[in-house]
Coordinates of N, CA and C and ligand atoms in Angstrom, one line a residue:
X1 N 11.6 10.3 -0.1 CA 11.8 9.0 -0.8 C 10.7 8.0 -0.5
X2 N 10.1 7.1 -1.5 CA 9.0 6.3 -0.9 C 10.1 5.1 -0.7
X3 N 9.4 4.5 0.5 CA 9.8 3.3 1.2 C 8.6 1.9 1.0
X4 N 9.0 0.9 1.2 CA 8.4 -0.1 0.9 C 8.8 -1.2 1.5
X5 N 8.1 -2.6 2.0 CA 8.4 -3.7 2.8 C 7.6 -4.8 1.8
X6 N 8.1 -6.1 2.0 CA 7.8 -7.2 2.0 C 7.2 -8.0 3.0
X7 N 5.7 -8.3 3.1 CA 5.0 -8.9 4.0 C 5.0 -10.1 3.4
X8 N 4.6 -11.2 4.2 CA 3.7 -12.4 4.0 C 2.3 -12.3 4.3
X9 N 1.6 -13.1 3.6 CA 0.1 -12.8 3.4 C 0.1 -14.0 3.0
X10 N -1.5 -14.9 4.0 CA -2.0 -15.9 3.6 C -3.1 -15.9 2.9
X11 N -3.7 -16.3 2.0 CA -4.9 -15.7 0.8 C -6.0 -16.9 1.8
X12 N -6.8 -16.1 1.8 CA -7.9 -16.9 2.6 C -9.1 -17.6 2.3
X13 N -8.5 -17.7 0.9 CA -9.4 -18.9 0.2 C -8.4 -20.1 -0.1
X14 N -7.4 -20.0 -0.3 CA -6.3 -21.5 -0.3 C -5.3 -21.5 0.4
X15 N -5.3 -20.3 1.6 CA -4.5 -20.6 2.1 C -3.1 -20.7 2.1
X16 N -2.5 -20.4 0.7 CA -1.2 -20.2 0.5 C -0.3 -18.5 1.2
X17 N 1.0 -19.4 1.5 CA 1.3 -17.6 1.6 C 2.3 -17.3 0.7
X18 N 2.4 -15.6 0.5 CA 2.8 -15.3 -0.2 C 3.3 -13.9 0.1
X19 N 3.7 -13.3 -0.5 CA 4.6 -12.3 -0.4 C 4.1 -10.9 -1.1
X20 N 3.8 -10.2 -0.8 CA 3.2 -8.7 -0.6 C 3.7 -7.0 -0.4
X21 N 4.2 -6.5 -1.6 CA 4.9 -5.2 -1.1 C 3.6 -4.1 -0.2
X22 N 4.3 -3.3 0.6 CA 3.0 -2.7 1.9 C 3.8 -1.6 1.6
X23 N 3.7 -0.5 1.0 CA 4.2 0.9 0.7 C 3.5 1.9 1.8
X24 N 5.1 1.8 2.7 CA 5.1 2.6 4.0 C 5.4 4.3 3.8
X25 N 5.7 4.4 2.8 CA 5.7 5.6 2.1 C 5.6 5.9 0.5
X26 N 5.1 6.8 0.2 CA 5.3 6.8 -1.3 C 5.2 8.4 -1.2
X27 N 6.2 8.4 -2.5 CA 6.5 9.8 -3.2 C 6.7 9.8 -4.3
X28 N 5.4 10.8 -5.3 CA 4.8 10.5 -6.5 C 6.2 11.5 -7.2
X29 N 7.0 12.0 -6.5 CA 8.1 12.7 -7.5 C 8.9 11.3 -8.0
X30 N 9.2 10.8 -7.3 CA 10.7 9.3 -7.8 C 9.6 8.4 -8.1
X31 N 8.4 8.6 -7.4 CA 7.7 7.2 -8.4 C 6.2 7.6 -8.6
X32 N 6.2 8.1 -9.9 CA 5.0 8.8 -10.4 C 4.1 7.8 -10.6
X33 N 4.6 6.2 -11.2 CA 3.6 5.7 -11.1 C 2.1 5.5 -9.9
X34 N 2.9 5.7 -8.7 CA 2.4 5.1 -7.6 C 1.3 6.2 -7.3
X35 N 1.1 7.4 -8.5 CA 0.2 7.9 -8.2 C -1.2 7.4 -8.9
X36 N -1.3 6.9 -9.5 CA -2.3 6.3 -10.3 C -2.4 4.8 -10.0
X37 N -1.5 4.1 -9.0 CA -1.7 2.9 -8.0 C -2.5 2.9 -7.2
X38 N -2.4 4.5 -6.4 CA -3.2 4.7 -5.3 C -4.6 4.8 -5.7
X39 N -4.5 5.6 -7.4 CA -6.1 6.4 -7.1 C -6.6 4.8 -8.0
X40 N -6.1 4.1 -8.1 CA -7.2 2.7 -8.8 C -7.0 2.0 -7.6
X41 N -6.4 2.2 -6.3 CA -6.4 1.5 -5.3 C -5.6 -0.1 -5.8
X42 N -5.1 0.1 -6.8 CA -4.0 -2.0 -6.9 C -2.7 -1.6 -6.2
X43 N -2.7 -0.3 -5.3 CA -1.2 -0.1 -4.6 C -1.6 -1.5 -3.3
X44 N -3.1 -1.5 -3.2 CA -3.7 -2.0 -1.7 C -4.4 -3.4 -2.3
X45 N -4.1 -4.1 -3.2 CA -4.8 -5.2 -3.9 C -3.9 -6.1 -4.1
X46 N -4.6 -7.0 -3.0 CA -3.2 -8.8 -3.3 C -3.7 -9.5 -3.9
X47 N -3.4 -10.4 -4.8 CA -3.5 -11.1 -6.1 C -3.2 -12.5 -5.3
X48 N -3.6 -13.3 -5.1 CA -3.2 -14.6 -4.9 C -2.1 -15.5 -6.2
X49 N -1.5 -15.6 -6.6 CA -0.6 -16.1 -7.3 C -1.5 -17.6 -7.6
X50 N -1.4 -18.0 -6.6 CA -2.2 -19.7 -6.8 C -3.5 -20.0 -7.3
X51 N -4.1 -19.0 -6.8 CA -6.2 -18.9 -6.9 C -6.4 -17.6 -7.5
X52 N -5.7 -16.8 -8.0 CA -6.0 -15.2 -8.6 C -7.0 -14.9 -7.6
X53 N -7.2 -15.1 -5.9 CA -8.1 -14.5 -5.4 C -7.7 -13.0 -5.2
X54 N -8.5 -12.4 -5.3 CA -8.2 -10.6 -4.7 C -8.9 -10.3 -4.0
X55 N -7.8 -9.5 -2.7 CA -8.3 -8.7 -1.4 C -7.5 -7.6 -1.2
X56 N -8.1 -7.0 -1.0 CA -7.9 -5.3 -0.3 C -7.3 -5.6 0.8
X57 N -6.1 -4.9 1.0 CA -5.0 -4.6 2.2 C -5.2 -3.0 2.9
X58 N -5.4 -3.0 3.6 CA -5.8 -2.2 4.6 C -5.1 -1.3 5.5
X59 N -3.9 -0.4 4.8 CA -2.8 0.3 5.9 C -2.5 1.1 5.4
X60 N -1.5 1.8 6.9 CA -1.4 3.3 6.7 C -0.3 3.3 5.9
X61 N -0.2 4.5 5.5 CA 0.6 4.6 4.7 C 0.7 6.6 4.5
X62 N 2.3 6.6 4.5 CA 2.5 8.2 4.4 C 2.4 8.6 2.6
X63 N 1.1 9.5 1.9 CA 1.3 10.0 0.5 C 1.9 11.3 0.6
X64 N 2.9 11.1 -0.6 CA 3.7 13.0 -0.5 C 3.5 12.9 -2.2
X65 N 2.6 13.8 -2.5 CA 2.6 14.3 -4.2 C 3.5 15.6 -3.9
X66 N 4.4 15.2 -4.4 CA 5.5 16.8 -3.6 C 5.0 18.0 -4.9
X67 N 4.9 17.7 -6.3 CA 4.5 19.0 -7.4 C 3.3 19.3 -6.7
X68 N 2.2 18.5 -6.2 CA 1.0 19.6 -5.8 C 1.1 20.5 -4.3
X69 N 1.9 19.7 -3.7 CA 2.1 20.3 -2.3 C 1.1 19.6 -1.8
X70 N 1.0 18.2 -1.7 CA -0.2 17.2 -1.4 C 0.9 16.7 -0.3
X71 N 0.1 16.6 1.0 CA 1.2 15.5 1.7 C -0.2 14.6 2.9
X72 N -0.2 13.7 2.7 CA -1.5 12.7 3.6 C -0.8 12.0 4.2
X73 N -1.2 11.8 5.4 CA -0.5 10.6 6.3 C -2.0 9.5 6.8
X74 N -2.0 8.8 6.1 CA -3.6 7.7 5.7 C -3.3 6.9 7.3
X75 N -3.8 6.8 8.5 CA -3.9 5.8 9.3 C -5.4 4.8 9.5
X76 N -4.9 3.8 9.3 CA -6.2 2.7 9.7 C -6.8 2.2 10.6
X77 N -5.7 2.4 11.7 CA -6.5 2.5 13.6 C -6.0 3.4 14.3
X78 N -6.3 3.4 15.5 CA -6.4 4.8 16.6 C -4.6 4.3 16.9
X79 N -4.1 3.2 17.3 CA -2.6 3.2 17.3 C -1.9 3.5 16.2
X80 N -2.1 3.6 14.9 CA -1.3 4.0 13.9 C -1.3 5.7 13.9
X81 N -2.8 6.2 14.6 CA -3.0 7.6 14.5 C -2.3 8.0 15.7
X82 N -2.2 7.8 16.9 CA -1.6 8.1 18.0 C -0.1 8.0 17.4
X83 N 0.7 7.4 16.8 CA 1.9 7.4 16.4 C 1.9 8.7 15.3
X84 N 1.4 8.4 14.7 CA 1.5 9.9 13.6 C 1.7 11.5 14.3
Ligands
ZN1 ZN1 -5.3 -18.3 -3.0

C-alpha cells in the first residue's frame, strides 16, 4: 500500500507555512499515478500557495512498481540508510 504524511513546510522566500504531502511509500499498483509523479519529480516539489515559490523536497521514500518487479528504497542520509 502507499502511505503518505502531512508535513509543515516554511517557503523560504515569505516565510509562510504550509502544508506538504511526503510519500513515505508509494505503490504504482493502487496509485499509478504516482508513477509519472516520481519520474517528473512534482511527487518532491512544494508550491508555495502564497508566492508560487518552488522547491525540491528531499526524502527517502520506499518505490514498489509491483507489474515490473521494480522495488527501490531511495535514502537521503547515512541515518535513513542505516535504518533501511
Ligand atoms: Zn512563499
Amino acid at each position: 500500500m502507499s502511505r503518505s504524511k502531512e508535513v509543515m513546510l516554511t517557503c523560504p522566500e515569505c516565510k509562510q507555512d504550509s502544508s506538504f504531502t511526503i510519500w513515505e511509500s508509494i505503490n504504482t499498483t493502487l496509485d499509478p499515478e504516482m508513477k509519472q509523479a516520481v519520474l517528473d519529480k512534482s511527487a518532491f516539489l512544494f508550491e508555495c500557495p502564497k508566492c508560487h515559490k518552488k522547491t525540491n523536497e528531499d526524502y527517502g521514500f520506499l518505490y514498489h512498481q509491483k507489474e515490473d518487479n521494480i522495488m527501490i528504497h531511495y535514502a537521503n542520509s547515512d541515518e535513513d540508510a542505516e535504518r533501511v
